[in-house]
Amino acid sequence: MNYAVLLSYETLVHAVAGAMGSVTAMTVFFPLDTARIRLQVDENRKSQSTPIILAEIAKEEGVLSLYRGWFPVISSLCCSNFVYFYTFNTLKRVMVSDRSKPAKDLLMGFISGAVNVLLTTPMWVVNTRLKLQGAKFRNEELHQTHYKGIFDAFSQIIASEGVGTLWNGTLPSLVLVFNPAVQFMFYEAMKRRAARGGRKISSFEIFLIGAIAKAIATSATYPLQTVQAILRFGQYKSDGKGGLVGSLGNVVSLLMDRIKRHGLLGLYKGLEAKLLQTVLTAALMFVVYEKITAATFKLMGLQKKLKH
């Protein structure tokens, strides 16, 4: 392993820029994520348009409830995107070649996503629960949790449910690695096409490219994202089997149960809110990310040209 590549200043800039971009974008569009997770976890909540869902939550629980769980989500997102961008850009330097190809971008995205999932899943389990704490569920089978913060949530989960619970939803998360992998593959491919002939890409084009790439990836993997959210919330009654077989069984069981109760469209409950949130967030994140990296390299006087 070339440690100069692993610990390079350039890779660190990409990681910090990616983390800052994601935090900025998620903060702007956070209420949309609140609507999405309510629809995924609370089966008895009617699937309505996103503005109606947001209005209901604000009326029943107060306007600030739309930002409930913001800090743990932002903390997790910051760490998660730092890990992802750092790994992705390290691989980009290690696997350098004269010409990038979609298959290589997909492989780098998949490896980066897998590293990210294994390292940050405990944080996402905790923030899912904190985000839903105090929510007024339509489903009476869902009970309230009483965590005093991030560290208290960690300690209560470990004490009452075991350390392994912190990795609930890891299997669907690993499968969902294809989401950012597909997203980055399309993003890099469209960006290369737009930059042909040395043409400079505008902020609007970056926003549009990021939006299209995320929309494709999200639509393809949404049913598994619903399963992931339910497992992270920790109130799904499984068959008790452990290990990979048990995890796979839970995923299949949840998918089949959702289809049985609500039909195939039930797998896509909350997709509108998710697309609005994730597409707009990803698009803005890429704009901030590109601007920060360009400004930083310019400020430091580094002549850098990305290999595309």
Coordinates of C-alpha atoms in Angstrom, one line a residue:
M1 CA 0.0 0.0 0.0
N2 CA 1.3 3.4 -0.9
Y3 CA 0.8 5.5 2.3
A4 CA 1.6 8.7 0.5
V5 CA -1.6 8.1 -1.5
L6 CA -3.6 6.9 1.5
L7 CA -2.7 10.0 3.6
S8 CA -2.5 12.5 0.8
Y9 CA -3.6 16.1 1.2
E10 CA -5.6 15.9 -2.0
T11 CA -7.6 12.9 -0.7
L12 CA -8.3 14.7 2.6
V13 CA -9.6 17.7 0.8
H14 CA -12.1 15.6 -1.2
A15 CA -13.2 13.8 2.0
V16 CA -13.7 17.1 3.9
A17 CA -15.5 18.7 1.0
G18 CA -17.8 15.7 0.6
A19 CA -18.7 15.8 4.3
M20 CA -19.3 19.5 4.3
G21 CA -21.4 19.3 1.1
S22 CA -23.6 16.5 2.5
V23 CA -24.1 18.3 5.8
T24 CA -25.1 21.5 4.0
A25 CA -27.5 19.8 1.6
M26 CA -29.1 17.5 4.3
T27 CA -29.7 20.5 6.6
V28 CA -31.6 22.4 3.8
F29 CA -33.8 19.4 2.9
F30 CA -34.0 17.7 6.3
P31 CA -37.9 17.9 6.6
L32 CA -38.2 15.8 3.5
D33 CA -36.3 13.0 5.2
T34 CA -38.5 13.2 8.2
A35 CA -41.6 12.6 5.9
R36 CA -39.8 9.7 4.2
I37 CA -38.9 7.8 7.3
R38 CA -42.4 8.2 8.8
L39 CA -43.9 6.7 5.8
Q40 CA -41.4 3.8 5.7
V41 CA -41.7 2.8 9.4
D42 CA -45.3 3.6 10.3
E43 CA -47.4 1.3 8.1
N44 CA -50.7 2.8 9.3
R45 CA -49.9 6.3 8.1
K46 CA -51.6 6.9 4.8
S47 CA -49.4 7.5 1.8
Q48 CA -50.1 11.1 0.8
S49 CA -48.2 13.9 -1.0
T50 CA -45.1 15.1 0.8
P51 CA -46.5 18.6 1.6
I52 CA -49.5 17.0 3.3
I53 CA -47.4 14.7 5.4
L54 CA -45.2 17.6 6.5
A55 CA -48.2 19.7 7.4
E56 CA -49.7 16.8 9.4
I57 CA -46.4 16.3 11.4
A58 CA -46.0 20.0 12.0
K59 CA -49.7 20.3 13.2
E60 CA -49.6 17.3 15.5
E61 CA -46.0 17.6 16.9
G62 CA -44.9 21.2 16.2
V63 CA -42.8 22.7 13.4
L64 CA -39.5 21.9 15.1
S65 CA -40.5 18.2 15.0
L66 CA -39.6 18.4 11.2
Y67 CA -36.0 18.8 12.4
R68 CA -36.1 16.2 15.2
G69 CA -33.0 14.1 15.2
W70 CA -31.1 16.6 13.1
F71 CA -27.8 16.5 15.1
P72 CA -27.3 12.7 15.2
V73 CA -28.3 12.5 11.5
I74 CA -25.9 15.2 10.5
S75 CA -23.1 13.7 12.7
S76 CA -23.6 10.3 11.1
L77 CA -23.8 11.8 7.6
C78 CA -20.7 13.8 8.1
C79 CA -18.7 10.7 9.2
S80 CA -20.3 8.6 6.6
N81 CA -19.5 10.9 3.6
F82 CA -16.0 11.6 4.9
V83 CA -15.3 7.8 4.9
Y84 CA -17.0 7.3 1.5
F85 CA -15.2 10.2 -0.3
Y86 CA -11.9 9.4 1.4
T87 CA -12.1 5.8 0.3
F88 CA -13.4 6.6 -3.2
N89 CA -10.7 9.2 -4.0
T90 CA -7.9 7.0 -2.5
L91 CA -9.0 4.2 -4.8
K92 CA -9.2 6.7 -7.7
R93 CA -5.5 7.6 -7.1
V94 CA -4.5 3.9 -6.6
M95 CA -6.3 2.6 -9.6
V96 CA -5.2 5.5 -11.8
S97 CA -5.2 4.9 -15.5
D98 CA -5.2 7.0 -18.7
R99 CA -9.0 6.7 -19.0
S100 CA -11.7 6.0 -16.5
K101 CA -14.5 3.6 -17.3
P102 CA -18.0 3.1 -15.8
A103 CA -17.1 -0.4 -14.6
K104 CA -14.1 0.9 -12.7
D105 CA -16.2 3.8 -11.2
L106 CA -18.8 1.2 -10.1
L107 CA -16.2 -1.0 -8.5
M108 CA -14.6 1.9 -6.6
G109 CA -18.1 3.0 -5.5
F110 CA -19.0 -0.5 -4.3
I111 CA -15.8 -0.9 -2.2
S112 CA -16.1 2.6 -0.8
G113 CA -19.7 1.9 0.2
A114 CA -18.9 -1.4 1.8
V115 CA -16.2 0.2 4.0
N116 CA -18.6 3.0 4.8
V117 CA -21.4 0.6 5.9
L118 CA -19.3 -1.5 8.1
L119 CA -17.8 1.5 9.9
T120 CA -20.8 3.7 10.3
T121 CA -23.9 1.5 10.6
P122 CA -24.0 1.8 14.4
M123 CA -24.3 5.6 14.1
W124 CA -27.2 5.2 11.6
V125 CA -29.1 2.7 13.9
V126 CA -28.9 5.3 16.7
N127 CA -29.9 8.3 14.7
T128 CA -32.9 6.4 13.2
R129 CA -34.2 5.8 16.7
L130 CA -33.5 9.3 17.8
K131 CA -35.2 10.7 14.7
L132 CA -38.4 8.8 15.5
Q133 CA -38.4 9.4 19.2
G134 CA -41.5 11.4 20.2
A135 CA -43.2 10.7 16.9
K136 CA -47.0 10.1 17.0
F137 CA -47.3 6.8 15.2
R138 CA -50.5 5.6 13.6
N139 CA -49.4 2.0 14.2
E140 CA -50.1 1.2 17.8
E141 CA -47.7 -1.7 17.8
L142 CA -44.8 0.8 17.7
H143 CA -43.7 2.0 21.1
Q144 CA -41.8 5.1 22.2
T145 CA -38.1 5.1 23.1
H146 CA -36.6 7.3 25.8
Y147 CA -33.0 8.2 24.9
K148 CA -31.3 11.3 26.4
G149 CA -28.9 11.7 23.5
I150 CA -26.5 9.9 21.2
F151 CA -24.3 8.4 23.9
D152 CA -27.2 7.4 26.1
A153 CA -28.8 5.7 23.0
F154 CA -25.6 3.7 22.4
S155 CA -25.4 2.6 26.0
Q156 CA -29.1 1.6 26.3
I157 CA -29.1 -0.3 23.1
I158 CA -25.9 -2.2 24.1
A159 CA -27.3 -2.9 27.6
S160 CA -30.8 -4.1 26.6
E161 CA -30.3 -5.5 23.1
G162 CA -26.7 -6.4 22.8
V163 CA -23.8 -4.9 20.7
G164 CA -24.9 -6.8 17.6
T165 CA -28.1 -4.7 17.4
L166 CA -25.9 -1.7 16.4
W167 CA -25.4 -3.4 13.1
N168 CA -29.1 -4.0 12.5
G169 CA -29.8 -3.6 8.8
T170 CA -26.2 -4.3 7.7
L171 CA -27.2 -6.8 5.1
P172 CA -29.6 -4.5 3.2
S173 CA -27.1 -1.7 3.7
L174 CA -24.4 -3.7 2.0
V175 CA -26.8 -4.5 -0.9
L176 CA -27.6 -0.8 -0.9
V177 CA -24.0 -0.1 -1.5
F178 CA -25.0 -0.3 -5.1
N179 CA -27.0 2.9 -4.6
P180 CA -24.1 5.3 -4.2
A181 CA -22.0 3.0 -6.5
V182 CA -24.5 3.4 -9.3
Q183 CA -24.9 7.1 -8.4
F184 CA -21.2 7.8 -8.7
M185 CA -20.9 5.7 -11.9
F186 CA -23.6 7.8 -13.6
Y187 CA -22.3 11.0 -12.1
E188 CA -18.7 10.4 -13.2
A189 CA -19.8 9.3 -16.7
M190 CA -22.1 12.3 -17.3
K191 CA -19.5 14.7 -15.9
R192 CA -16.9 13.3 -18.3
R193 CA -19.3 13.6 -21.2
A194 CA -20.1 17.2 -20.2
A195 CA -16.4 18.1 -19.9
R196 CA -15.4 16.8 -23.3
G197 CA -13.0 19.1 -25.2
G198 CA -11.9 20.8 -21.9
R199 CA -15.3 22.5 -21.5
K200 CA -15.9 24.0 -18.1
I201 CA -19.0 22.5 -16.3
S202 CA -21.4 25.1 -14.7
S203 CA -22.8 24.8 -11.2
F204 CA -26.3 24.2 -12.7
E205 CA -25.0 21.3 -14.8
I206 CA -23.3 19.7 -11.8
F207 CA -26.6 20.1 -9.9
L208 CA -28.6 18.5 -12.8
I209 CA -26.1 15.7 -13.2
G210 CA -26.1 14.9 -9.5
A211 CA -29.9 15.0 -9.4
I212 CA -30.2 12.6 -12.4
A213 CA -27.6 10.2 -11.0
K214 CA -29.2 10.0 -7.6
A215 CA -32.8 9.6 -9.0
I216 CA -31.7 6.6 -11.0
A217 CA -29.9 5.0 -8.0
T218 CA -32.7 5.7 -5.5
S219 CA -35.6 4.4 -7.7
A220 CA -33.7 1.1 -8.3
T221 CA -33.0 0.4 -4.6
Y222 CA -35.9 2.0 -2.7
P223 CA -37.6 -1.2 -1.4
L224 CA -34.4 -2.2 0.3
Q225 CA -34.1 1.2 1.9
T226 CA -37.6 0.7 3.5
V227 CA -36.4 -2.6 4.9
Q228 CA -33.2 -1.0 6.1
A229 CA -35.2 1.8 8.0
I230 CA -37.5 -0.8 9.7
L231 CA -34.6 -3.0 10.8
R232 CA -32.7 0.0 12.2
F233 CA -35.7 1.2 14.2
G234 CA -35.4 -2.1 16.0
Q235 CA -39.1 -3.0 16.6
Y236 CA -39.5 -5.6 13.9
K237 CA -40.3 -9.0 15.4
S238 CA -38.0 -11.4 13.6
D239 CA -38.0 -15.2 13.6
G240 CA -35.1 -15.2 16.1
K241 CA -32.5 -16.7 13.7
G242 CA -29.1 -15.1 13.9
G243 CA -26.2 -14.6 11.5
L244 CA -26.4 -14.2 7.7
V245 CA -29.3 -16.6 7.2
G246 CA -31.4 -14.8 9.9
S247 CA -30.6 -11.4 8.3
L248 CA -31.5 -12.6 4.9
G249 CA -34.7 -14.1 6.2
N250 CA -35.7 -10.8 7.8
V251 CA -35.1 -8.9 4.6
V252 CA -37.2 -11.4 2.5
S253 CA -39.9 -11.6 5.2
L254 CA -40.2 -7.8 5.4
L255 CA -40.4 -7.5 1.6
M256 CA -43.0 -10.2 1.3
D257 CA -45.1 -8.9 4.2
R258 CA -45.1 -5.5 2.7
I259 CA -46.3 -6.9 -0.7
K260 CA -49.0 -9.0 1.1
R261 CA -50.4 -6.0 3.0
H262 CA -50.1 -3.2 0.5
G263 CA -49.3 -4.8 -2.9
L264 CA -46.2 -4.1 -4.9
L265 CA -46.7 -0.4 -4.7
G266 CA -46.3 -0.8 -0.9
L267 CA -42.6 -1.3 -1.5
Y268 CA -42.5 2.2 -2.8
K269 CA -44.4 4.0 0.0
G270 CA -42.7 7.3 0.7
L271 CA -40.8 7.2 -2.6
E272 CA -42.0 10.7 -3.5
A273 CA -40.6 12.2 -0.3
K274 CA -37.4 10.2 -0.7
L275 CA -36.8 11.3 -4.3
L276 CA -37.4 14.9 -3.4
Q277 CA -35.1 14.7 -0.5
T278 CA -32.3 12.5 -1.8
V279 CA -32.2 13.9 -5.3
L280 CA -32.1 17.6 -4.2
T281 CA -29.7 16.7 -1.4
A282 CA -27.3 14.8 -3.7
A283 CA -27.5 17.5 -6.3
L284 CA -26.7 20.3 -3.9
M285 CA -24.1 18.2 -2.2
F286 CA -22.2 17.7 -5.4
V287 CA -22.3 21.4 -6.2
V288 CA -20.9 22.3 -2.7
Y289 CA -18.3 19.5 -3.0
E290 CA -17.1 20.6 -6.4
K291 CA -16.9 24.3 -5.3
I292 CA -15.0 23.5 -2.1
T293 CA -12.5 21.2 -3.7
A294 CA -11.9 23.7 -6.6
A295 CA -11.6 26.7 -4.2
T296 CA -9.3 24.8 -1.8
F297 CA -6.9 23.7 -4.5
K298 CA -6.9 27.2 -6.0
L299 CA -6.3 28.8 -2.6
M300 CA -3.4 26.4 -1.8
G301 CA -1.9 27.1 -5.3
L302 CA -2.1 23.5 -6.3
Q303 CA -2.4 22.8 -10.0
K304 CA -4.7 19.8 -10.0
K305 CA -6.4 18.1 -12.9
L306 CA -8.7 15.2 -12.1
K307 CA -8.3 12.1 -14.2
H308 CA -11.6 11.3 -15.8

